[in-house]
Coordinates of C-alpha atoms and ligand atoms in Angstrom, one line a residue:
X17 CA 7.5 -9.5 -15.3
X18 CA 5.8 -8.5 -12.1
X19 CA 2.9 -10.5 -10.5
X20 CA 1.1 -9.0 -7.5
X21 CA -2.0 -9.4 -5.3
X22 CA -3.4 -6.9 -2.7
X23 CA -4.0 -9.5 0.0
X24 CA -5.9 -7.3 2.3
X25 CA -6.5 -3.6 2.5
X26 CA -8.5 -1.1 4.8
X27 CA -8.1 0.2 8.3
X28 CA -8.4 -3.3 9.7
X29 CA -5.1 -4.5 7.9
X30 CA -3.0 -4.1 4.9
X31 CA -0.7 -6.5 3.1
X32 CA 0.4 -6.7 -0.7
X33 CA 2.2 -9.5 -2.4
X34 CA 4.6 -8.8 -5.2
X35 CA 6.6 -11.4 -7.1
X36 CA 9.3 -11.4 -9.9
X37 CA 10.8 -14.2 -11.8
X38 CA 13.5 -14.5 -9.1
X39 CA 11.6 -14.1 -5.9
X40 CA 8.7 -12.6 -3.9
X41 CA 8.2 -10.0 -1.2
X42 CA 5.4 -8.9 1.2
X43 CA 4.7 -5.2 1.8
X44 CA 3.3 -4.8 5.4
X45 CA 1.8 -7.5 7.6
X46 CA -1.3 -5.8 9.0
X47 CA -3.2 -8.8 9.9
X48 CA -2.6 -11.7 12.3
X49 CA -0.2 -14.5 11.4
X50 CA -3.2 -16.9 11.1
X51 CA -5.1 -14.6 8.8
X52 CA -1.9 -14.0 6.7
X53 CA -1.7 -17.7 6.2
X54 CA -5.3 -17.8 4.9
X55 CA -4.7 -15.0 2.5
X56 CA -1.5 -16.7 1.1
X57 CA -3.7 -19.9 0.6
X58 CA -6.1 -17.8 -1.3
X59 CA -3.5 -16.9 -3.9
X60 CA -1.8 -20.3 -3.8
X61 CA 1.5 -19.1 -2.5
X62 CA 3.5 -20.1 0.6
X63 CA 4.8 -17.6 3.1
X64 CA 8.0 -19.7 3.5
X65 CA 8.9 -19.0 -0.1
X66 CA 9.0 -15.1 0.7
X67 CA 12.4 -13.5 0.3
X68 CA 11.4 -10.7 2.9
X69 CA 9.0 -8.2 4.2
X70 CA 9.0 -4.5 3.5
X71 CA 7.3 -2.2 6.2
X72 CA 5.9 1.1 5.3
X73 CA 5.2 2.4 8.8
X74 CA 4.5 1.4 12.4
X75 CA 0.6 1.7 12.4
X76 CA -0.9 -1.5 13.7
X77 CA -2.9 -2.0 10.5
X78 CA 0.6 -2.5 8.8
X79 CA 2.5 -4.4 11.4
X80 CA 0.1 -6.5 13.4
X81 CA 1.4 -9.9 12.3
X82 CA 4.9 -8.7 11.6
X83 CA 6.7 -10.4 14.7
X84 CA 4.8 -13.7 14.4
X85 CA 5.6 -14.0 10.8
X86 CA 9.2 -13.0 11.2
X87 CA 9.8 -15.6 13.9
X88 CA 7.9 -18.4 12.4
X89 CA 9.4 -18.1 8.9
X90 CA 12.7 -16.3 9.7
X91 CA 12.1 -13.7 7.0
X92 CA 14.4 -10.6 6.6
X93 CA 12.6 -7.4 7.4
X94 CA 13.2 -4.0 5.7
X95 CA 12.2 -0.7 7.2
X96 CA 13.8 2.8 7.7
X97 CA 15.7 3.4 11.0
X98 CA 13.0 5.6 12.8
X99 CA 10.4 3.0 11.8
X100 CA 12.5 0.3 13.3
X101 CA 12.7 2.1 16.6
X102 CA 8.8 1.9 16.8
X103 CA 8.7 -1.6 15.6
X104 CA 11.0 -2.7 18.5
X105 CA 8.8 -0.8 20.9
X106 CA 5.8 -2.6 19.7
X107 CA 7.5 -6.0 19.6
X108 CA 10.6 -6.6 21.7
X109 CA 11.3 -10.1 20.3
X110 CA 12.0 -9.5 16.5
X111 CA 15.4 -11.3 16.0
X112 CA 18.0 -8.7 15.2
X113 CA 19.6 -10.8 12.5
X114 CA 16.5 -10.3 10.4
X115 CA 16.6 -6.6 10.7
X116 CA 17.6 -4.6 7.6
X117 CA 17.6 -0.8 7.1
X118 CA 15.8 0.6 4.0
X119 CA 15.8 4.4 4.3
X120 CA 13.7 6.8 2.2
X121 CA 14.9 7.6 -1.3
X122 CA 17.2 4.6 -1.4
X123 CA 17.2 2.0 -4.2
X124 CA 17.7 -1.7 -3.3
X125 CA 17.8 -4.8 -5.3
X126 CA 15.8 -7.5 -3.6
X127 CA 14.1 -10.7 -5.0
X128 CA 14.8 -9.6 -8.6
X129 CA 13.3 -6.2 -8.1
X130 CA 14.9 -2.7 -8.1
X131 CA 12.9 -1.2 -5.2
X132 CA 12.7 2.6 -4.7
X133 CA 11.5 4.0 -1.3
X134 CA 9.8 7.4 -0.9
X135 CA 8.5 9.5 1.9
X136 CA 4.9 10.2 2.4
X137 CA 2.8 12.7 4.6
X138 CA 1.2 10.7 7.3
X139 CA 1.0 10.7 11.1
X140 CA 3.7 8.0 11.7
X141 CA 7.3 8.5 12.6
X142 CA 8.8 8.2 9.1
X143 CA 6.3 6.6 6.7
X144 CA 7.5 5.5 3.4
X145 CA 6.2 3.5 0.4
X146 CA 7.7 1.7 -2.4
X147 CA 8.1 1.3 -6.2
X148 CA 8.9 -2.1 -7.7
X149 CA 10.7 -2.1 -11.0
X150 CA 11.4 -5.4 -12.9
X151 CA 11.9 -6.0 -16.7
X152 CA 10.7 -2.5 -17.6
X153 CA 7.6 -2.9 -15.6
X154 CA 6.7 -0.6 -12.7
X155 CA 4.4 -1.1 -9.8
X156 CA 3.8 1.7 -7.2
X157 CA 2.2 1.3 -3.8
X158 CA 0.9 4.2 -1.8
X159 CA -1.8 3.6 0.7
X160 CA -1.3 6.1 3.6
X161 CA -0.8 9.7 2.9
X162 CA -2.6 12.9 3.6
X163 CA -1.7 14.4 0.2
X164 CA 0.3 13.5 -2.8
X165 CA 3.2 15.9 -3.5
X166 CA 4.8 16.7 -6.7
X167 CA 7.9 14.8 -5.6
X168 CA 5.8 11.6 -5.0
X169 CA 4.1 12.1 -8.3
X170 CA 7.4 12.4 -10.1
X171 CA 8.5 9.2 -8.7
X172 CA 5.3 7.1 -9.3
X173 CA 4.5 8.7 -12.7
X174 CA 3.8 6.3 -15.5
X175 CA 3.5 3.1 -13.5
X176 CA 2.0 0.1 -15.2
X177 CA 0.0 -0.5 -12.1
X178 CA -0.9 1.4 -8.8
X179 CA -2.1 0.3 -5.6
X180 CA -3.4 3.8 -4.5
X181 CA -5.2 5.0 -1.4
X182 CA -8.8 6.1 -1.9
X183 CA -9.6 6.4 1.8
X184 CA -12.9 8.2 2.3
X185 CA -15.7 10.2 0.7
X186 CA -15.5 13.6 2.2
X187 CA -19.2 14.1 2.7
X188 CA -19.6 10.8 4.3
X189 CA -16.6 11.5 6.6
X190 CA -18.1 14.9 7.5
X191 CA -21.6 13.8 8.3
X192 CA -20.4 10.5 10.0
X193 CA -20.2 9.4 13.5
X194 CA -16.4 10.1 14.0
X195 CA -15.3 12.5 16.8
X196 CA -14.4 16.0 15.4
X197 CA -10.6 15.3 16.2
X198 CA -10.6 12.1 14.2
X199 CA -12.3 13.8 11.3
X200 CA -9.7 16.6 11.3
X201 CA -6.9 14.1 11.5
X202 CA -8.1 12.1 8.4
X203 CA -8.7 15.2 6.4
X204 CA -5.4 16.9 7.3
X205 CA -2.3 16.6 5.3
X206 CA -0.9 14.0 7.7
X207 CA -4.1 11.7 7.4
X208 CA -5.5 10.0 4.4
X209 CA -6.5 11.0 0.8
X210 CA -10.1 11.0 -0.2
X211 CA -11.6 9.5 -3.5
X212 CA -11.4 12.9 -5.0
X213 CA -7.8 13.5 -4.0
X214 CA -6.8 10.2 -5.2
X215 CA -8.4 10.7 -8.6
X216 CA -6.8 14.1 -9.1
X217 CA -3.4 12.8 -8.2
X218 CA -4.0 9.7 -10.5
X219 CA -4.8 12.0 -13.3
X220 CA -1.4 13.5 -13.1
X221 CA 0.6 10.2 -13.0
X222 CA -1.2 7.9 -15.4
X223 CA 0.4 7.5 -18.8
X224 CA -0.2 5.3 -21.8
X225 CA 1.7 2.6 -19.8
X226 CA -0.8 2.5 -17.0
X227 CA -3.3 -0.4 -17.2
X228 CA -4.6 -0.8 -13.7
X229 CA -5.3 0.9 -10.5
X230 CA -6.3 -0.9 -7.2
X231 CA -8.2 1.5 -5.0
X232 CA -7.0 0.7 -1.5
X233 CA -7.3 1.5 2.2
X234 CA -11.0 2.2 1.9
X235 CA -12.5 3.4 5.2
X236 CA -15.2 1.0 6.4
X237 CA -17.3 3.8 7.8
X238 CA -16.7 6.6 5.4
X239 CA -16.5 5.0 1.9
X240 CA -18.0 2.2 -0.2
X241 CA -16.3 0.4 -3.1
X242 CA -19.0 1.4 -5.7
X243 CA -18.9 5.0 -4.6
X244 CA -15.0 5.1 -4.7
X245 CA -14.9 3.5 -8.2
X246 CA -17.6 5.9 -9.5
X247 CA -15.9 9.0 -8.2
X248 CA -12.4 8.0 -9.2
X249 CA -13.8 7.1 -12.8
X250 CA -15.6 10.2 -13.2
X251 CA -12.8 12.5 -12.4
X252 CA -10.4 10.4 -14.5
X253 CA -12.9 10.5 -17.4
X254 CA -13.0 14.3 -17.2
X255 CA -9.3 14.2 -17.6
X256 CA -9.7 12.2 -20.9
X257 CA -8.6 8.9 -19.2
X258 CA -10.8 6.1 -20.4
X259 CA -11.7 3.9 -17.4
X260 CA -13.6 1.4 -19.6
X261 CA -10.9 0.6 -22.0
X262 CA -7.5 2.0 -21.1
X263 CA -7.2 1.9 -17.3
X264 CA -9.0 -0.6 -15.2
X265 CA -10.1 0.6 -11.7
X266 CA -10.1 -2.5 -9.3
X267 CA -11.4 -3.0 -5.8
X268 CA -9.5 -4.3 -2.9
X269 CA -11.1 -6.0 0.1
X270 CA -10.3 -6.2 3.8
X271 CA -10.3 -10.0 3.8
X272 CA -10.4 -11.3 0.2
X273 CA -7.2 -11.3 -1.8
X274 CA -7.3 -9.8 -5.3
X275 CA -6.5 -12.5 -8.0
X276 CA -2.8 -12.7 -8.9
X277 CA -2.4 -10.1 -11.7
X278 CA 0.6 -10.1 -14.0
X279 CA 2.0 -6.7 -15.3
Ligands
LIG311 ZN1 -1.1 4.6 8.7
LIG312 ZN1 -2.9 2.3 7.3

């Protein structure tokens, strides 16, 4: 059994809660400690019950509340070596006895899960995301990548549930108010995937096991929930994936946690 909730998602902060029958974990702490406590209240869980925090990369929308939560609740923190260097630069006071190394392409057993890590293409020092396996259920989280490689697809293939980046609508981004350099960064292989990119990648990794996709990390300026859902559904439908019956496309929000879902 896996239970999960996308607590918050978007450029203003990311955090996802995962739970097995043996424990629970948080992936990223991209909001303030206070906001994180509010999000845990929304899903009727307690931060002190967590078995640890997994960090994907050092961007502030993923680690903003990390130090505060770590000190207050004394939680073990897992990140790869290069990311740890950046975390220490951002927050000098993270207790070293809470530091654990989780490098790319390792598998670790934590809180009842077998967790696999994999590298992504994004402009951080060594960004990685995670796949949670428990009791023949598989949840893949990937919310910051410029493109989805065949190696990534091979690893996340056939997940029961995906938390998947659907960052921007390409036309909205092109016509929008961002400076040219920022647009280039987002559109590059080291930036974020668009609604279309996400859908085409999804069409390669969805199998009969896949029941649900949470579209995540939506840009506040260059995307809309309805638009993202519509574009992704259209492209999946073209690939004979029925988004009315077989695979549910779900929204995420920057401040409202998704209801606890059981895989
Ligand atoms: Zn990032
Ligand atoms: Zn991010």
